[in-house]
């Protein structure tokens, strides 16, 4: 018999279609679903109440949804800190090519733990480095997410354009076309759960136009559609990538994606910084989603994505941490703030984004691009019980006028509790599902081991 958890006396930002908020309200969880919510105290006479939480001084929001990341990079943070994308990739690929299963497992735990303690309830990993003979990396990553209790999409990546084919990765770090497609299909068949309350899903995710053959892009899209799963890749990240696409394919990235079957409502693309008006119109027309990664774009000097224009055109936009070799913080709640501030440096200035829009990017927008807007991303009866209690009555936030403004404009807010699928995974900023100190130790050890192997 499913039990109830009653949360009362909190400010609530539902991020539903009407942006409904309650200055003081309640949320009732029943099993893994949100049963009811609204202003004032919870209804009286509820049966099977396992727990009542007095959330005075808190803001309750939907759990944050991360839409772009590369977990393995957790153990190569702080390297090549003053490079642009292509130089950074060339500097790091020889190290990345040496990863093995224990390294990937530790890095996944580190990445997931960091996000979860900051209010992420749904995460993804775009993993595309599969050196030969290094174990079952996909199962290691999925196992880490399952153990930490985070809802998860594995974007099973691939690369088949090594150095000898004009690509950037060393040849020994890439797969063959057939090898990549076969392994991706097997991962989907083994791990993808299409159900409403799925904790694990899989997407087909060749790395990027400059590390993947046209045939892998084309056949990858066909595979995803045959299996009924989503498609993910990097797109339009830098001016260098745009130039590369023109030289190699005779067209820009968006036209190349269209020509290979990579625009559609089942596709989401990381970055999308260098988009002209017709690129944005193509995304809007096809329903293609965007994972906006403001900190990574700033770190690699990629530019400012046109988020206000994407939103005005009706393009679904979520937020991404991106790999932590290009965003050492690994946190998503600070990306709400960075998305807002960085977009205000673009063409629309102070009208670019407001606090509510930034919160929407990190919640409902993320659910949209992961194809899960029916199930998560807003607080509504019947949706899955993925939500966060942000503490707003401490030194950092207590004197800020409005809780949503405090969450987005203020310092990174402490998480008092975070629930995924009705299960609490964070309490007072600490993970309940894993030992953070142990993860810190193992990630440090694996980072050292990788550095030693790479130094050869
Ligand atoms: Zn990325």
Coordinates of C-alpha atoms and ligand atoms in Angstrom, one line a residue:
X1 CA 0.0 0.0 0.0
X2 CA 1.5 3.3 -1.1
X3 CA 2.0 5.8 1.6
X4 CA 1.7 9.6 1.7
X5 CA 4.2 12.3 2.4
X6 CA 2.7 15.7 3.3
X7 CA 4.7 18.9 2.7
X8 CA 3.2 22.1 4.2
X9 CA 3.9 25.8 4.8
X10 CA 6.2 26.2 1.8
X11 CA 6.2 28.7 -1.0
X12 CA 5.5 26.7 -4.2
X13 CA 6.5 27.4 -7.8
X14 CA 4.7 24.8 -9.9
X15 CA 6.1 25.7 -13.3
X16 CA 2.8 24.5 -14.8
X17 CA 1.5 26.1 -18.1
X18 CA 0.1 29.1 -16.1
X19 CA 3.2 29.5 -13.9
X20 CA 1.0 28.9 -10.9
X21 CA 2.7 29.9 -7.6
X22 CA 1.5 29.8 -4.0
X23 CA 3.0 32.0 -1.3
X24 CA 2.2 29.4 1.3
X25 CA 1.0 26.0 0.2
X26 CA 1.1 22.2 0.4
X27 CA 2.1 19.2 -1.7
X28 CA 0.9 15.7 -1.0
X29 CA 3.0 12.8 -2.5
X30 CA 1.3 9.4 -2.8
X31 CA 3.7 6.6 -3.7
X32 CA 5.8 7.9 -6.7
X33 CA 3.2 10.5 -7.8
X34 CA 2.1 14.0 -6.8
X35 CA -1.4 13.5 -5.5
X36 CA -2.5 17.1 -4.8
X37 CA -1.1 20.5 -4.2
X38 CA -2.4 24.0 -3.6
X39 CA -2.6 27.1 -1.3
X40 CA -2.8 26.7 2.5
X41 CA -2.6 23.5 4.5
X42 CA -3.1 20.0 3.1
X43 CA -6.6 18.5 3.2
X44 CA -7.5 17.0 6.6
X45 CA -8.2 13.4 7.2
X46 CA -5.6 11.9 4.8
X47 CA -4.9 8.2 5.4
X48 CA -1.6 6.4 5.4
X49 CA 0.5 9.5 6.1
X50 CA 4.1 8.3 6.7
X51 CA 5.6 11.7 7.2
X52 CA 4.6 15.4 7.6
X53 CA 7.3 18.0 6.6
X54 CA 6.9 21.5 8.0
X55 CA 8.6 23.4 5.1
X56 CA 8.3 26.9 6.6
X57 CA 11.0 29.1 5.0
X58 CA 11.3 26.9 1.9
X59 CA 10.6 27.2 -1.8
X60 CA 9.3 24.0 -3.4
X61 CA 10.0 23.5 -7.1
X62 CA 10.0 20.7 -9.6
X63 CA 13.3 18.8 -9.5
X64 CA 15.9 20.1 -11.9
X65 CA 16.5 18.3 -15.2
X66 CA 20.0 18.2 -16.7
X67 CA 19.9 17.7 -20.5
X68 CA 23.6 17.6 -21.4
X69 CA 26.7 16.2 -19.7
X70 CA 29.7 13.9 -20.1
X71 CA 30.3 12.1 -16.8
X72 CA 33.7 10.6 -17.6
X73 CA 35.1 14.2 -17.7
X74 CA 34.7 14.4 -13.9
X75 CA 38.2 12.9 -13.6
X76 CA 39.8 15.3 -16.1
X77 CA 38.7 18.6 -14.6
X78 CA 41.0 21.6 -14.5
X79 CA 43.0 20.7 -17.6
X80 CA 43.4 22.8 -20.8
X81 CA 41.7 25.7 -19.0
X82 CA 42.5 28.4 -21.5
X83 CA 41.6 26.7 -24.8
X84 CA 38.8 27.0 -27.3
X85 CA 36.7 23.9 -28.2
X86 CA 38.9 22.3 -30.9
X87 CA 42.2 23.0 -29.2
X88 CA 40.7 21.7 -25.9
X89 CA 39.5 18.5 -27.6
X90 CA 42.9 17.9 -29.2
X91 CA 44.6 18.4 -25.8
X92 CA 42.2 16.1 -23.9
X93 CA 41.4 13.2 -26.4
X94 CA 44.6 11.3 -25.8
X95 CA 43.8 11.2 -22.0
X96 CA 40.1 10.4 -22.5
X97 CA 41.0 7.6 -24.8
X98 CA 42.6 5.7 -21.8
X99 CA 39.4 5.5 -19.7
X100 CA 38.3 2.1 -18.3
X101 CA 35.3 0.8 -16.5
X102 CA 36.3 1.6 -12.9
X103 CA 37.2 5.2 -13.9
X104 CA 33.9 5.7 -15.7
X105 CA 31.9 4.3 -12.7
X106 CA 33.7 6.6 -10.3
X107 CA 33.3 9.6 -12.6
X108 CA 29.6 8.9 -13.0
X109 CA 29.2 8.7 -9.3
X110 CA 31.0 12.0 -8.8
X111 CA 29.0 13.8 -11.5
X112 CA 25.6 12.4 -10.3
X113 CA 26.4 13.1 -6.6
X114 CA 27.3 16.7 -7.4
X115 CA 24.1 17.3 -9.4
X116 CA 21.8 15.5 -7.0
X117 CA 22.9 17.4 -3.9
X118 CA 22.1 20.6 -5.9
X119 CA 18.5 19.6 -6.7
X120 CA 18.9 17.6 -9.9
X121 CA 16.3 14.8 -10.0
X122 CA 16.6 13.8 -13.7
X123 CA 20.1 13.6 -15.3
X124 CA 21.6 12.4 -18.5
X125 CA 25.0 11.3 -19.7
X126 CA 26.2 11.7 -23.3
X127 CA 28.9 9.1 -23.3
X128 CA 30.8 8.6 -26.6
X129 CA 34.3 7.3 -25.7
X130 CA 34.3 3.5 -25.9
X131 CA 38.0 2.4 -26.2
X132 CA 38.3 -1.3 -27.2
X133 CA 38.3 -3.9 -24.4
X134 CA 37.5 -1.6 -21.4
X135 CA 34.4 -3.3 -20.0
X136 CA 30.7 -2.5 -20.2
X137 CA 30.9 1.3 -19.7
X138 CA 27.1 1.9 -20.4
X139 CA 26.1 -0.6 -17.7
X140 CA 28.6 1.1 -15.3
X141 CA 27.0 4.5 -15.8
X142 CA 23.5 3.2 -15.6
X143 CA 24.3 1.3 -12.4
X144 CA 25.7 4.5 -10.8
X145 CA 22.5 6.4 -11.6
X146 CA 20.3 3.6 -10.3
X147 CA 22.3 3.3 -7.1
X148 CA 22.1 7.1 -6.4
X149 CA 18.4 7.1 -7.2
X150 CA 18.5 9.7 -9.9
X151 CA 16.1 9.4 -12.9
X152 CA 18.3 9.0 -15.9
X153 CA 18.8 9.0 -19.7
X154 CA 21.9 7.5 -21.1
X155 CA 22.7 9.1 -24.5
X156 CA 24.7 6.2 -26.0
X157 CA 27.3 8.2 -28.0
X158 CA 29.8 7.1 -30.6
X159 CA 32.6 8.3 -32.8
X160 CA 33.9 6.7 -36.0
X161 CA 35.8 9.6 -37.6
X162 CA 39.4 9.3 -36.2
X163 CA 42.4 11.3 -37.0
X164 CA 43.1 9.3 -40.2
X165 CA 39.6 10.3 -41.5
X166 CA 40.1 14.0 -40.8
X167 CA 38.5 13.8 -37.3
X168 CA 40.0 15.0 -34.0
X169 CA 40.0 11.9 -31.8
X170 CA 42.9 9.4 -32.1
X171 CA 42.0 6.3 -34.2
X172 CA 42.2 3.9 -31.2
X173 CA 39.5 5.8 -29.4
X174 CA 36.9 5.4 -32.1
X175 CA 34.5 2.6 -33.0
X176 CA 33.7 1.2 -36.5
X177 CA 30.3 2.2 -38.1
X178 CA 28.8 -1.3 -37.6
X179 CA 30.4 -1.7 -34.1
X180 CA 28.9 1.6 -32.9
X181 CA 25.4 0.9 -34.3
X182 CA 25.3 -2.7 -33.0
X183 CA 26.4 -1.7 -29.5
X184 CA 24.0 1.2 -29.4
X185 CA 21.1 -1.1 -30.4
X186 CA 22.1 -3.6 -27.8
X187 CA 22.2 -0.9 -25.1
X188 CA 18.7 0.3 -26.0
X189 CA 17.3 -3.2 -26.0
X190 CA 18.9 -4.0 -22.6
X191 CA 18.3 -0.8 -20.7
X192 CA 15.6 1.5 -22.2
X193 CA 12.3 1.6 -20.3
X194 CA 9.5 3.3 -22.2
X195 CA 7.1 3.3 -19.2
X196 CA 5.6 6.5 -17.6
X197 CA 7.6 6.2 -14.4
X198 CA 10.8 4.9 -16.1
X199 CA 14.0 5.5 -14.1
X200 CA 16.3 4.6 -17.1
X201 CA 16.0 5.5 -20.7
X202 CA 18.4 5.4 -23.6
X203 CA 18.9 7.7 -26.6
X204 CA 21.0 7.3 -29.7
X205 CA 23.7 9.9 -29.6
X206 CA 26.7 10.1 -32.2
X207 CA 29.1 12.6 -30.7
X208 CA 29.2 15.5 -33.2
X209 CA 29.4 16.2 -37.0
X210 CA 33.2 16.5 -36.7
X211 CA 33.8 13.2 -35.0
X212 CA 31.2 11.0 -36.8
X213 CA 30.8 9.9 -40.4
X214 CA 27.8 11.0 -42.4
X215 CA 26.8 7.3 -42.6
X216 CA 26.8 7.0 -38.8
X217 CA 24.6 10.1 -38.4
X218 CA 22.2 8.8 -41.1
X219 CA 22.0 5.2 -39.8
X220 CA 22.0 6.4 -36.2
X221 CA 18.8 8.4 -36.9
X222 CA 17.2 5.4 -38.6
X223 CA 18.1 3.1 -35.7
X224 CA 16.6 5.5 -33.1
X225 CA 13.3 5.7 -35.1
X226 CA 13.2 2.0 -35.6
X227 CA 13.6 1.5 -31.8
X228 CA 11.4 4.4 -30.8
X229 CA 14.0 6.2 -28.8
X230 CA 15.3 9.8 -28.8
X231 CA 18.3 11.3 -30.7
X232 CA 21.0 13.5 -29.2
X233 CA 24.2 15.1 -30.4
X234 CA 26.3 18.3 -30.3
X235 CA 25.4 21.1 -32.8
X236 CA 26.5 24.6 -33.8
X237 CA 28.8 25.0 -30.8
X238 CA 31.6 27.2 -32.3
X239 CA 32.6 29.2 -35.3
X240 CA 35.3 26.6 -36.0
X241 CA 32.6 23.9 -36.2
X242 CA 30.6 25.9 -38.6
X243 CA 33.7 26.4 -40.8
X244 CA 34.5 22.7 -40.6
X245 CA 30.9 21.8 -41.8
X246 CA 31.1 24.2 -44.7
X247 CA 34.5 22.8 -45.8
X248 CA 33.6 19.2 -45.4
X249 CA 29.8 19.1 -46.3
X250 CA 29.4 22.3 -48.2
X251 CA 26.7 23.5 -45.8
X252 CA 26.2 24.8 -42.2
X253 CA 25.5 22.5 -39.3
X254 CA 21.7 22.8 -39.3
X255 CA 21.4 22.1 -43.0
X256 CA 23.7 19.1 -42.5
X257 CA 21.5 17.8 -39.7
X258 CA 18.4 18.2 -41.8
X259 CA 20.1 16.3 -44.7
X260 CA 21.0 13.4 -42.4
X261 CA 17.6 13.1 -40.7
X262 CA 18.6 14.9 -37.5
X263 CA 15.8 17.5 -37.1
X264 CA 12.6 16.4 -35.5
X265 CA 10.6 16.5 -32.3
X266 CA 12.5 13.3 -31.1
X267 CA 15.9 15.2 -31.4
X268 CA 17.6 17.4 -28.9
X269 CA 20.9 19.1 -29.6
X270 CA 23.5 20.5 -27.2
X271 CA 24.7 24.2 -27.5
X272 CA 23.2 25.6 -30.7
X273 CA 25.2 28.8 -30.3
X274 CA 25.8 29.8 -33.9
X275 CA 22.3 29.7 -35.3
X276 CA 21.0 32.2 -37.9
X277 CA 17.3 33.0 -38.3
X278 CA 16.6 30.2 -40.8
X279 CA 18.4 27.7 -38.5
X280 CA 16.1 28.7 -35.6
X281 CA 13.0 28.5 -37.9
X282 CA 14.1 25.0 -38.9
X283 CA 14.3 23.9 -35.3
X284 CA 10.9 25.5 -34.5
X285 CA 9.2 23.9 -37.6
X286 CA 10.5 20.5 -36.7
X287 CA 10.2 20.7 -32.9
X288 CA 13.9 20.0 -32.4
X289 CA 15.0 20.7 -28.8
X290 CA 18.1 22.5 -27.5
X291 CA 20.3 21.9 -24.4
X292 CA 21.6 25.3 -23.5
X293 CA 25.0 25.1 -21.6
X294 CA 25.9 28.7 -20.6
X295 CA 28.9 28.0 -18.4
X296 CA 30.5 25.6 -20.8
X297 CA 29.9 28.0 -23.7
X298 CA 31.6 30.7 -21.7
X299 CA 34.5 28.5 -20.5
X300 CA 35.3 27.5 -24.1
X301 CA 34.6 31.0 -25.4
X302 CA 32.0 29.5 -27.8
X303 CA 29.6 32.4 -27.7
X304 CA 26.1 33.2 -26.4
X305 CA 23.3 31.0 -27.6
X306 CA 20.2 33.0 -28.8
X307 CA 17.9 31.6 -26.1
X308 CA 15.3 34.4 -26.2
X309 CA 15.0 34.0 -30.0
X310 CA 14.7 30.2 -29.7
X311 CA 12.0 30.5 -27.0
X312 CA 10.1 33.1 -29.0
X313 CA 10.1 30.8 -32.0
X314 CA 8.7 28.0 -29.9
X315 CA 11.8 25.8 -29.7
X316 CA 11.9 23.6 -26.6
X317 CA 15.0 24.6 -24.5
X318 CA 16.5 22.9 -21.4
X319 CA 19.7 23.5 -19.5
X320 CA 22.9 21.5 -19.4
X321 CA 25.9 21.3 -17.2
X322 CA 28.0 19.9 -20.1
X323 CA 31.0 17.8 -19.3
X324 CA 33.0 18.9 -16.3
X325 CA 36.2 19.3 -18.2
X326 CA 34.5 22.4 -19.6
X327 CA 32.5 23.3 -16.5
X328 CA 34.4 22.3 -13.4
X329 CA 31.5 23.2 -11.0
X330 CA 29.3 20.3 -12.3
X331 CA 26.2 22.0 -10.8
X332 CA 23.0 22.7 -12.5
X333 CA 21.2 25.1 -10.0
X334 CA 23.9 27.7 -10.7
X335 CA 23.2 27.4 -14.4
X336 CA 19.8 29.0 -13.8
X337 CA 21.6 32.1 -12.8
X338 CA 24.3 31.8 -15.5
X339 CA 21.7 31.3 -18.2
X340 CA 19.9 34.5 -17.1
X341 CA 23.0 36.6 -16.7
X342 CA 24.8 35.5 -19.8
X343 CA 21.8 35.9 -22.1
X344 CA 21.4 39.5 -20.8
X345 CA 24.8 40.2 -22.3
X346 CA 23.3 39.2 -25.7
X347 CA 21.1 41.2 -28.1
X348 CA 18.0 41.3 -25.9
X349 CA 19.7 42.9 -22.9
X350 CA 17.5 43.1 -19.8
X351 CA 14.5 41.6 -21.6
X352 CA 16.4 38.4 -22.6
X353 CA 15.2 36.1 -19.7
X354 CA 13.6 36.6 -16.3
X355 CA 13.8 34.5 -13.2
X356 CA 10.7 32.5 -14.0
X357 CA 11.9 31.7 -17.5
X358 CA 15.3 30.6 -16.1
X359 CA 13.6 28.2 -13.7
X360 CA 11.4 26.9 -16.5
X361 CA 14.5 26.2 -18.6
X362 CA 15.9 24.1 -15.7
X363 CA 12.7 22.1 -15.1
X364 CA 9.9 21.9 -17.6
X365 CA 12.1 22.8 -20.5
X366 CA 14.5 20.0 -19.6
X367 CA 11.6 17.6 -19.4
X368 CA 10.5 18.6 -22.8
X369 CA 13.8 18.1 -24.5
X370 CA 14.2 14.7 -22.8
X371 CA 10.7 13.8 -24.1
X372 CA 9.3 13.5 -20.6
X373 CA 7.1 16.5 -20.2
X374 CA 4.0 14.4 -19.5
X375 CA 5.7 12.8 -16.5
X376 CA 8.0 15.4 -14.9
X377 CA 9.2 19.0 -15.1
X378 CA 6.2 20.7 -13.3
X379 CA 4.3 20.1 -10.1
X380 CA 0.9 18.9 -11.1
X381 CA -1.4 16.1 -9.7
X382 CA -0.7 12.8 -11.4
X383 CA 2.9 13.7 -12.4
X384 CA 5.9 11.8 -10.8
X385 CA 7.0 12.9 -7.4
X386 CA 10.3 14.6 -8.4
X387 CA 10.7 17.8 -6.4
X388 CA 13.1 19.9 -4.3
X389 CA 12.8 21.9 -1.0
X390 CA 15.1 24.9 -1.3
X391 CA 16.0 26.5 2.0
X392 CA 15.4 30.3 1.7
X393 CA 15.5 31.5 5.4
X394 CA 19.3 31.5 5.9
X395 CA 21.8 34.4 5.6
X396 CA 22.1 33.8 1.8
X397 CA 18.5 34.4 0.9
X398 CA 16.4 35.5 3.8
X399 CA 16.3 39.2 2.9
X400 CA 15.6 38.7 -0.9
X401 CA 12.1 39.9 -1.7
X402 CA 10.8 36.9 -3.7
X403 CA 11.7 33.2 -3.4
X404 CA 12.0 32.5 -7.2
X405 CA 14.1 35.6 -7.6
X406 CA 16.2 34.4 -4.6
X407 CA 16.7 31.0 -6.1
X408 CA 17.8 32.3 -9.6
X409 CA 19.6 35.6 -8.8
X410 CA 20.9 34.6 -5.4
X411 CA 23.7 32.3 -4.2
X412 CA 23.4 28.6 -4.8
X413 CA 20.5 27.7 -2.5
X414 CA 20.9 24.9 0.1
X415 CA 18.7 21.8 -0.6
X416 CA 16.9 20.6 2.5
X417 CA 15.3 17.7 0.7
X418 CA 15.1 16.3 -2.8
X419 CA 12.7 13.6 -3.9
X420 CA 12.9 11.4 -7.0
X421 CA 10.0 9.1 -7.8
X422 CA 8.6 9.7 -4.3
X423 CA 11.9 8.6 -2.6
X424 CA 14.0 11.2 -0.7
X425 CA 17.6 11.1 -2.0
X426 CA 19.0 14.3 -0.4
X427 CA 18.7 15.7 3.2
X428 CA 20.2 18.9 4.3
X429 CA 22.6 19.1 1.3
X430 CA 23.9 15.5 1.8
X431 CA 23.2 12.5 -0.3
X432 CA 21.2 9.8 1.5
X433 CA 21.9 7.2 -1.2
X434 CA 25.7 7.3 -1.3
X435 CA 28.7 8.3 0.8
X436 CA 30.0 11.6 -0.7
X437 CA 33.4 11.4 1.1
X438 CA 33.9 7.9 -0.3
X439 CA 33.0 9.2 -3.8
X440 CA 35.4 12.1 -3.4
X441 CA 38.2 9.7 -2.5
X442 CA 37.5 7.2 -5.4
X443 CA 37.2 10.0 -8.0
X444 CA 40.5 11.5 -6.9
X445 CA 42.2 8.1 -7.0
X446 CA 40.8 7.3 -10.5
X447 CA 41.8 10.8 -11.7
X448 CA 45.4 10.1 -10.6
X449 CA 45.4 6.6 -12.2
X450 CA 44.1 8.1 -15.5
X451 CA 46.7 10.8 -15.4
X452 CA 49.5 8.3 -14.8
X453 CA 48.3 6.0 -17.6
X454 CA 48.0 8.9 -20.0
X455 CA 51.5 10.1 -19.2
X456 CA 52.6 6.6 -20.3
Ligands
LIG1 ZN1 29.0 18.3 -24.6

